[in-house]
C-alpha cells in the first residue's frame, strides 16, 4: 500500500514539472540606445501555444524598422496603428515557439528630449510569465528612470527588481504580465547623454556662400560687359536736344516713351491746348498739325490721338489704348548705347543672391524645408524689387522707390525676427549696389554719356534755380515751359518752390473752367493731377496727391 502512494506522488510531481515547463511565456529584452536617440532592440521570446494558430502578431512600437526574425528579414506592418511583425504558417504554430527578434526604434526622443522606450509594446495577445530586460544608455546618468505598464500604471516598479550600474539598467518583472499588457521605459535626459543638436542652421552657411557667389558673379558680369564711368552732371538751363519730357525716361533709363508727358510737351510747343472741365475731364484741342519739325514717331502718335478730328477725349478708350501701346513699345534710344551685356542679367543674379540670403535666414530660424523654400521665393521677389527703386529720384514715378523701401524694410524686419539682422543688412547692400550699377542701363556710347550728363545737369539746374524773377522778366512763360520737364524728372515741387513768391501769368496751354491760380505752388499739383488723368487715374484714385496740402483742386 505504501508503494502505491509513493508511485502516485512521483507521477504527480512529474506531471506538474512538465506542465510548468510547457505553459510559461518568457521574454528577455536587450535595448542599446545610441547618442542620436535611436535604439537597437534584441528580444528573445518563447511562446507556448496550446492550440494551433495560423499567425502570430508581435507589436514592436512606434518608429520600428529593419526587423529580422531568427536572422531572416521580416516586413513590418501597421496593425491597429502600431508597427508590428505578423508571422504566418500554412501548417500553423503549436507547442513551443522560440523567436529571436532584432529591430531598430528610429527615434526614441520626443520633442522635450525625453527618452521613451516601448520595451513591450501594447497589443501582444499573449501573457508573459517572466520578463527581463537590459537597457544600455550612451553614458552614465543621474536622472530617475520611470517604468509604466498598461495594467499596473506607474506602480509597476513596485513589482520589479532593478539594478543600475553606470549607463546600464537591468531588471526583471516579478509578477506575470497579462495579455495586451505593455511596459514602457521613460527618462528625462540631459546634454551629457544626448547632445541637443538643433535641426536649424545646417543649410545656412551653404545658402550664404551661394548668395555671395551669385553677388560676385553679378559684379563680374557688370565689370566685363556693362561697366561705365561715373557721370558728371553738365549744368544747362534748357533740356538737351531730343530729350523732351515724354522721352526723358527713354534717354535716362531706356524705358518706353511716356504719352501723357508727350502731350504736355506738345501743348507747351503750341500743337494743342489742354482743357479741364469742372467734372475733371481732360480734353485735348488741336491748334495746328504737326510737321516734319518733329520726329516721324511723334507725327504718327499725334495723328493717332486726334484721328481726323480736332478734339481728343483723354478718358476715352481710344486715347487710353494708344497710351498702353506706347508704354509697351520699344524705347527710343538709337545711338545711346554700345553693344554690351544686358542689365537684366545683373538684376536677376542679384535677385537670386537675395533669395539665398532669405533661405539662410529662414533655415537659421526654423530649419523646415517648406518654410525655407517659401522664404527663398519671397526673398527673390523682394530682391527683384529693390534695384528699380534707384530710378525713382530721377522720375515722376515714385512707386519703384516705395516698393524698394518696403522690400528692404521687410527684409530687415525678417532678419531681426530670425536673429540674422546683419544678413538683412547684407541683402540691402547687395541689392543697392546692383541698383546703382544698372540705374542708367548698360554701357553707353559717347553720345549716350553726354545725354545722361546733360539731363542730370538740367535736373540739378531746375532744383537749384537762382534769380527766377530775372528769368521771368525775360520769358514770362519760363515756368510753364519747364514744368513738364521738371515733372518728368521728379523735381516739380522743388522747381515750383523757386517761384514761391512770384506771381505767374495765365498758362497759355492749360485752361480750365475754374481759376487755376497764378502761383507755382498752386499750379504744379494741378499739372500732376492732369497727368494722372491722362494716365487713366481719375481724382480720388491717386493717394500720392494727398501729400500736397497747398494743391488747388479743379
XYZ file of C-alpha atoms in Angstrom:
554
model
C 0.000 0.000 0.000
C 2.848 2.390 0.811
C 4.472 1.663 -2.549
C 1.242 2.709 -4.315
C 1.110 6.116 -2.644
C 4.805 6.677 -3.320
C 4.371 5.884 -7.014
C 1.309 8.145 -7.249
C 3.214 11.042 -5.658
C 6.092 10.665 -8.129
C 3.675 10.762 -11.081
C 2.030 13.918 -9.778
C 5.408 15.625 -9.350
C 6.477 14.627 -12.864
C 3.238 15.861 -14.430
C 3.455 19.158 -12.514
C 7.063 19.734 -13.648
C 6.223 19.002 -17.275
C 3.147 21.192 -17.150
C 5.108 24.047 -15.559
C 7.844 23.815 -18.173
C 5.473 23.826 -21.109
C 2.964 26.562 -20.184
C 5.092 29.675 -19.419
C 5.745 32.503 -21.923
C 9.016 34.388 -21.424
C 10.696 37.454 -22.840
C 14.259 38.669 -22.486
C 14.817 42.216 -23.851
C 18.121 43.919 -24.670
C 17.975 47.623 -25.644
C 21.044 49.583 -26.724
C 20.402 53.334 -27.064
C 22.805 55.452 -29.143
C 23.578 59.148 -28.626
C 21.340 60.167 -31.548
C 18.253 58.733 -29.843
C 17.967 55.520 -31.894
C 17.683 52.182 -30.101
C 18.730 48.711 -31.253
C 16.343 46.127 -29.817
C 17.089 42.397 -29.406
C 14.306 40.254 -27.958
C 14.398 36.552 -27.094
C 10.811 35.369 -26.835
C 9.340 31.989 -26.043
C 5.652 31.315 -26.583
C 3.871 28.099 -25.596
C 0.864 27.664 -27.826
C -1.662 25.139 -26.553
C -3.764 25.360 -29.698
C -2.549 25.660 -33.316
C -2.655 29.218 -34.701
C -2.111 30.338 -38.278
C -0.458 33.659 -37.397
C 1.284 35.381 -34.513
C 1.291 39.174 -34.245
C 4.080 40.849 -32.276
C 3.806 44.648 -31.831
C 7.155 46.452 -31.910
C 6.348 50.094 -31.157
C 6.424 53.436 -32.921
C 9.338 54.046 -35.297
C 10.312 50.389 -35.654
C 12.247 49.433 -38.778
C 14.806 46.931 -40.147
C 13.320 43.901 -38.389
C 14.615 40.328 -38.568
C 13.142 37.146 -37.079
C 15.612 34.333 -36.316
C 18.095 36.062 -38.604
C 15.690 36.406 -41.554
C 14.479 39.823 -42.693
C 10.793 40.334 -41.987
C 8.392 43.049 -43.173
C 6.830 45.416 -40.662
C 3.109 46.079 -40.982
C 0.737 48.516 -39.347
C -1.675 46.661 -37.046
C -4.164 48.880 -35.213
C -1.815 51.806 -35.894
C 1.244 50.075 -34.330
C 4.223 48.790 -36.369
C 4.136 45.026 -35.869
C 5.511 41.727 -37.117
C 2.914 39.283 -38.423
C 4.273 35.723 -38.590
C 2.210 33.227 -40.583
C 2.493 29.493 -41.216
C 0.473 27.309 -43.570
C 0.692 24.387 -41.139
C 0.086 26.627 -38.118
C 2.104 27.228 -34.984
C 1.662 24.961 -31.958
C 3.645 23.979 -28.927
C 6.758 25.916 -28.018
C 7.711 28.774 -30.394
C 11.139 30.382 -29.891
C 11.773 33.700 -31.601
C 14.857 35.912 -31.823
C 13.758 39.397 -32.837
C 16.064 42.226 -33.877
C 14.807 45.669 -34.924
C 15.564 49.350 -34.599
C 13.491 52.080 -32.987
C 14.457 55.062 -35.138
C 13.862 57.957 -32.738
C 13.090 57.435 -29.081
C 13.448 61.109 -28.063
C 10.292 63.202 -28.036
C 10.082 66.978 -28.536
C 11.040 67.582 -24.879
C 14.132 65.370 -25.181
C 12.540 62.675 -23.035
C 13.678 59.121 -23.777
C 10.716 56.769 -24.340
C 11.356 53.041 -24.952
C 8.469 50.636 -25.579
C 10.067 47.525 -24.066
C 6.804 45.666 -24.508
C 4.531 47.362 -26.998
C 0.827 47.333 -26.276
C -1.157 44.745 -28.175
C 0.690 41.443 -27.604
C -2.072 38.840 -27.356
C -0.099 36.510 -25.063
C 0.509 36.833 -21.302
C 4.101 36.827 -20.126
C 5.075 34.818 -17.076
C 8.670 36.101 -16.989
C 10.073 39.346 -18.372
C 13.664 40.506 -18.009
C 15.434 43.403 -19.645
C 18.764 45.123 -20.009
C 18.911 48.783 -21.155
C 22.254 50.312 -22.126
C 22.399 54.119 -22.434
C 25.186 56.163 -24.119
C 26.735 57.004 -20.725
C 26.218 57.285 -17.001
C 23.171 59.219 -15.856
C 21.693 60.723 -12.718
C 18.071 61.010 -13.765
C 15.359 58.768 -12.355
C 14.108 56.099 -14.786
C 10.351 55.562 -14.777
C 8.536 52.391 -15.760
C 4.850 52.238 -16.580
C 2.537 49.470 -17.720
C -0.958 49.359 -19.083
C -2.354 47.457 -16.078
C -0.191 48.466 -13.111
C 0.464 52.017 -14.378
C 3.309 53.879 -12.634
C 3.196 51.372 -9.747
C 4.703 48.603 -11.825
C 8.143 49.392 -10.376
C 6.847 48.043 -7.040
C 6.773 44.637 -8.712
C 10.196 44.874 -10.319
C 13.783 44.200 -9.319
C 16.178 46.794 -10.720
C 19.943 47.182 -10.829
C 21.748 50.279 -12.152
C 25.447 50.355 -12.948
C 26.959 53.241 -14.895
C 24.889 53.588 -18.020
C 23.244 50.167 -17.741
C 19.874 49.238 -16.243
C 18.930 45.595 -15.706
C 15.755 44.325 -14.230
C 13.059 41.697 -14.014
C 9.313 41.866 -13.582
C 8.439 39.811 -10.514
C 4.797 39.258 -11.444
C 3.219 37.811 -14.581
C 2.003 40.296 -17.173
C -1.403 39.830 -18.680
C -2.167 39.637 -22.373
C -2.459 43.044 -24.132
C -0.128 44.396 -21.443
C 2.608 46.972 -22.121
C 5.851 48.032 -20.458
C 7.379 51.422 -21.209
C 10.656 52.957 -20.002
C 10.766 56.772 -19.714
C 13.559 59.084 -18.589
C 14.270 62.802 -18.900
C 17.681 63.290 -20.491
C 20.423 65.884 -20.391
C 23.069 67.006 -22.938
C 25.656 64.627 -21.478
C 23.674 61.700 -22.839
C 22.031 63.203 -25.904
C 23.589 66.415 -27.311
C 20.906 68.972 -28.230
C 21.669 69.294 -31.908
C 19.242 71.781 -33.367
C 17.641 70.995 -36.698
C 18.179 74.574 -37.777
C 21.112 76.341 -39.336
C 22.641 73.360 -41.128
C 21.997 74.786 -44.596
C 22.534 78.449 -43.730
C 26.310 78.573 -44.432
C 25.770 76.908 -47.813
C 22.965 79.328 -48.685
C 25.061 82.343 -47.716
C 28.003 81.070 -49.752
C 25.668 80.687 -52.742
C 24.420 84.242 -52.171
C 27.983 85.557 -52.045
C 28.916 83.637 -55.189
C 25.933 84.982 -57.122
C 26.618 88.530 -55.968
C 30.255 88.270 -57.089
C 29.137 86.757 -60.382
C 26.778 89.706 -60.939
C 29.610 92.122 -60.190
C 31.990 90.245 -62.517
C 29.401 90.273 -65.313
C 28.966 94.021 -64.886
C 32.730 94.628 -64.937
C 33.196 92.587 -68.100
C 30.080 93.512 -70.074
C 28.441 96.633 -68.606
C 30.981 98.749 -66.716
C 30.847 102.540 -67.144
C 32.487 105.536 -65.550
C 30.500 107.731 -63.155
C 28.531 110.533 -64.796
C 29.354 114.149 -64.030
C 26.334 116.481 -64.492
C 26.778 119.248 -67.082
C 24.718 122.226 -65.914
C 22.386 123.740 -68.514
C 19.200 125.789 -68.395
C 17.366 124.045 -71.239
C 16.600 120.368 -71.780
C 19.039 118.575 -74.085
C 18.103 118.420 -77.745
C 15.972 115.331 -78.378
C 15.050 114.923 -74.726
C 11.523 116.276 -74.447
C 9.559 115.337 -71.276
C 7.988 112.236 -72.799
C 11.385 110.890 -73.842
C 13.441 111.668 -70.732
C 12.742 108.181 -69.361
C 13.978 106.700 -72.642
C 17.246 108.630 -72.529
C 17.957 108.022 -68.836
C 16.688 104.511 -68.162
C 15.964 103.012 -71.613
C 12.243 102.983 -70.838
C 9.361 103.159 -73.266
C 8.073 106.635 -74.205
C 5.510 108.311 -71.946
C 2.453 109.546 -73.882
C 0.980 111.787 -71.107
C 4.276 113.669 -70.810
C 4.497 113.875 -74.596
C 1.053 115.505 -74.615
C 2.315 118.120 -72.129
C 5.304 118.721 -74.392
C 3.091 119.118 -77.481
C 0.906 121.565 -75.569
C 3.965 123.594 -74.495
C 5.139 123.741 -78.112
C 1.737 125.033 -79.289
C 0.351 121.996 -81.102
C -2.635 121.640 -78.791
C -4.424 123.077 -75.759
C -5.365 121.044 -72.681
C -8.809 121.805 -71.290
C -10.097 120.705 -67.872
C -13.795 120.705 -67.161
C -15.479 121.127 -63.802
C -16.090 117.358 -63.829
C -12.307 116.911 -64.071
C -12.462 115.571 -67.615
C -9.428 116.439 -69.741
C -9.936 117.216 -73.426
C -7.233 117.958 -75.985
C -7.903 120.694 -78.575
C -5.678 120.589 -81.650
C -4.344 124.008 -82.619
C -2.249 123.023 -85.632
C -0.939 119.978 -87.425
C 2.479 118.593 -86.665
C 5.051 118.841 -89.439
C 8.460 117.427 -90.176
C 9.989 119.604 -87.447
C 9.109 116.706 -85.114
C 10.148 113.093 -85.499
C 8.192 110.643 -87.616
C 7.336 108.720 -84.430
C 5.753 111.808 -82.810
C 3.876 112.639 -86.015
C 2.399 109.173 -86.084
C 1.283 109.346 -82.446
C -0.160 112.848 -82.913
C -2.296 111.670 -85.823
C -3.444 108.609 -83.881
C -4.521 110.738 -80.913
C -6.657 113.131 -82.961
C -7.547 110.970 -85.942
C -9.494 113.175 -88.383
C -10.932 115.429 -85.684
C -9.864 118.447 -83.692
C -10.683 117.087 -80.227
C -9.453 114.083 -78.247
C -11.147 112.791 -75.093
C -8.328 111.502 -72.879
C -10.704 109.460 -70.766
C -11.979 107.518 -73.766
C -10.970 104.050 -74.825
C -9.142 105.318 -77.916
C -6.659 107.531 -76.070
C -6.024 105.031 -73.264
C -5.474 102.257 -75.788
C -2.865 104.394 -77.568
C -1.224 105.185 -74.221
C -0.939 101.498 -73.374
C 0.533 100.712 -76.781
C 3.143 103.452 -76.324
C 4.015 102.155 -72.834
C 4.529 98.686 -74.273
C 6.587 99.960 -77.211
C 10.332 99.903 -77.693
C 12.460 102.641 -76.103
C 13.717 105.399 -78.420
C 17.441 105.023 -77.635
C 19.117 104.909 -81.043
C 22.821 105.686 -80.783
C 22.862 105.995 -76.978
C 24.177 102.521 -76.097
C 27.028 100.374 -77.283
C 26.727 96.645 -77.784
C 27.328 95.103 -74.387
C 25.708 92.843 -71.842
C 22.179 93.011 -70.524
C 21.405 94.866 -67.255
C 18.640 92.343 -66.561
C 21.319 89.674 -66.035
C 22.808 91.674 -63.150
C 19.349 92.202 -61.728
C 18.498 88.506 -61.999
C 21.747 87.334 -60.403
C 21.376 89.812 -57.557
C 17.749 88.715 -57.066
C 18.858 85.084 -56.776
C 21.551 86.181 -54.335
C 18.913 87.903 -52.221
C 16.731 84.795 -52.366
C 19.560 82.653 -50.953
C 20.105 85.185 -48.172
C 16.459 84.744 -47.203
C 16.880 80.960 -47.402
C 19.783 81.157 -44.952
C 17.807 83.324 -42.529
C 14.783 81.005 -42.662
C 16.947 77.929 -42.163
C 18.679 79.538 -39.189
C 15.305 80.208 -37.574
C 13.169 77.187 -38.453
C 15.110 74.607 -40.452
C 11.929 73.377 -42.144
C 12.218 72.791 -45.894
C 8.757 74.139 -46.737
C 9.289 77.408 -44.889
C 12.808 77.683 -46.277
C 11.629 77.338 -49.881
C 8.823 79.856 -49.344
C 11.271 82.303 -47.779
C 13.613 81.870 -50.735
C 10.851 82.734 -53.181
C 9.794 85.744 -51.118
C 13.402 86.921 -50.855
C 13.907 86.620 -54.608
C 10.826 88.771 -55.247
C 11.969 91.331 -52.666
C 15.458 91.440 -54.207
C 13.962 91.880 -57.681
C 12.068 94.978 -56.473
C 14.996 96.849 -54.911
C 17.216 97.846 -57.915
C 14.468 99.724 -59.856
C 13.977 101.904 -56.790
C 17.101 103.874 -57.685
C 15.342 105.323 -60.721
C 12.614 106.900 -58.560
C 14.557 110.079 -57.573
C 15.022 110.888 -61.279
C 11.431 110.264 -62.357
C 7.845 111.348 -61.740
C 7.010 107.768 -60.762
C 7.882 107.195 -57.107
C 6.288 103.760 -56.929
C 9.503 101.776 -57.640
C 11.146 103.679 -54.804
C 8.367 102.876 -52.330
C 8.403 99.234 -53.384
C 12.169 99.085 -52.930
C 11.949 100.650 -49.471
C 9.174 98.242 -48.499
C 11.200 95.238 -49.700
C 14.293 96.410 -47.818
C 12.281 97.143 -44.668
C 10.582 93.746 -44.733
C 13.964 92.078 -45.191
C 15.471 93.914 -42.232
C 12.442 93.015 -40.096
C 12.731 89.386 -41.197
C 16.420 89.397 -40.352
C 15.667 90.839 -36.908
C 12.952 88.235 -36.341
C 15.214 85.319 -37.320
C 18.229 86.634 -35.421
C 20.113 87.385 -38.651
C 19.832 91.163 -38.772
C 23.247 91.660 -40.355
C 22.308 89.246 -43.117
C 19.361 91.541 -43.830
C 21.796 94.459 -43.948
C 23.943 92.488 -46.409
C 20.816 91.930 -48.544
C 20.161 95.679 -48.701
C 23.807 96.341 -49.547
C 23.945 93.789 -52.373
C 20.690 94.941 -53.958
C 21.594 98.617 -53.571
C 24.919 98.094 -55.334
C 23.109 96.199 -58.103
C 20.603 99.048 -58.436
C 23.344 101.667 -58.679
C 25.278 99.665 -61.252
C 22.348 99.361 -63.663
C 20.394 102.535 -62.850
C 21.232 104.114 -66.234
C 21.158 100.903 -68.240
C 24.096 99.289 -69.991
C 27.315 100.587 -71.469
C 26.836 103.991 -73.072
C 28.183 105.414 -76.292
C 29.876 108.880 -76.157
C 26.568 110.454 -77.254
C 24.739 108.458 -74.598
C 27.121 109.585 -71.858
C 26.730 113.193 -72.959
C 22.946 112.826 -72.909
C 22.871 111.451 -69.338
C 25.258 114.147 -68.089
C 23.182 116.877 -69.747
C 19.896 115.560 -68.303
C 21.383 115.283 -64.810
C 22.777 118.796 -65.110
C 19.435 120.131 -66.337
C 17.679 118.420 -63.420
C 20.122 119.947 -60.971
C 19.517 123.367 -62.535
C 15.741 123.038 -62.061
C 16.189 122.142 -58.389
C 18.581 124.967 -57.576
C 17.398 127.677 -59.960
C 18.662 131.140 -58.994
C 17.222 134.560 -59.883
C 13.794 133.301 -61.030
C 12.494 136.890 -61.109
C 15.105 137.869 -63.679
C 14.292 134.807 -65.785
C 10.564 135.615 -65.752
C 11.331 139.178 -66.776
C 12.950 137.845 -69.941
C 10.487 134.964 -70.502
C 7.197 135.214 -68.526
C 6.267 131.655 -69.530
C 9.573 130.097 -68.444
C 7.976 128.218 -65.544
C 5.239 126.777 -67.758
C 7.820 125.833 -70.385
C 9.992 123.903 -67.940
C 7.282 122.478 -65.640
C 6.637 119.338 -67.790
C 10.368 118.510 -67.782
C 10.564 119.133 -64.019
C 7.609 116.780 -63.550
C 9.209 114.126 -65.762
C 12.426 114.311 -63.700
C 10.621 114.213 -60.351
C 11.627 117.721 -59.207
C 8.454 119.656 -59.996
C 7.850 120.528 -56.330
C 11.406 121.814 -55.833
C 11.205 123.717 -59.124
C 7.891 125.333 -58.113
C 9.386 126.332 -54.758
C 11.906 128.547 -56.576
C 8.952 130.674 -57.796
C 7.092 130.615 -54.482
C 6.723 134.404 -54.029
C 6.307 135.286 -57.685
C 3.035 135.766 -59.499
C 2.795 133.954 -62.804
C 0.771 134.877 -65.895
C -2.004 132.532 -67.005
C -0.764 129.343 -68.599
C -1.173 129.608 -72.400
C -1.664 125.871 -72.986
C -3.559 124.612 -69.916
C -7.026 126.093 -69.356
C -9.869 125.178 -67.047
C -13.463 126.089 -66.302
C -12.324 127.343 -62.871
C -9.298 129.524 -61.988
C -6.067 127.537 -61.633
C -4.141 130.089 -59.613
C -1.139 132.202 -60.514
C 1.440 130.822 -58.097
C 3.692 127.888 -58.878
C 2.951 126.083 -55.607
C -0.739 126.177 -56.508
C -0.207 125.235 -60.124
C 2.213 122.286 -60.072
C -0.217 119.945 -58.206
C -2.802 120.743 -60.890
C -0.309 119.638 -63.546
C 0.258 116.424 -61.639
C -3.455 115.836 -61.418
C -3.881 116.413 -65.145
C -1.070 113.976 -65.886
C -2.689 111.337 -63.712
C -5.970 111.797 -65.575
C -4.078 111.332 -68.839
C -2.802 108.044 -67.378
C -6.368 106.907 -66.729
C -6.202 107.570 -62.968
C -9.004 109.931 -62.126
C -9.164 112.121 -58.988
C -9.546 110.164 -55.779
C -7.501 107.209 -57.026
C -4.049 108.766 -56.650
C -3.165 108.832 -52.968
C 0.178 110.482 -53.549
C -1.529 113.805 -54.191
C -2.621 113.946 -50.554
C 0.916 114.942 -49.638
C 0.389 118.384 -51.180
C -1.972 120.342 -48.914
C -1.488 123.562 -50.927
C -2.789 121.925 -54.065
C -5.612 123.808 -55.771
C -8.402 121.428 -56.752
C -10.043 121.991 -60.093
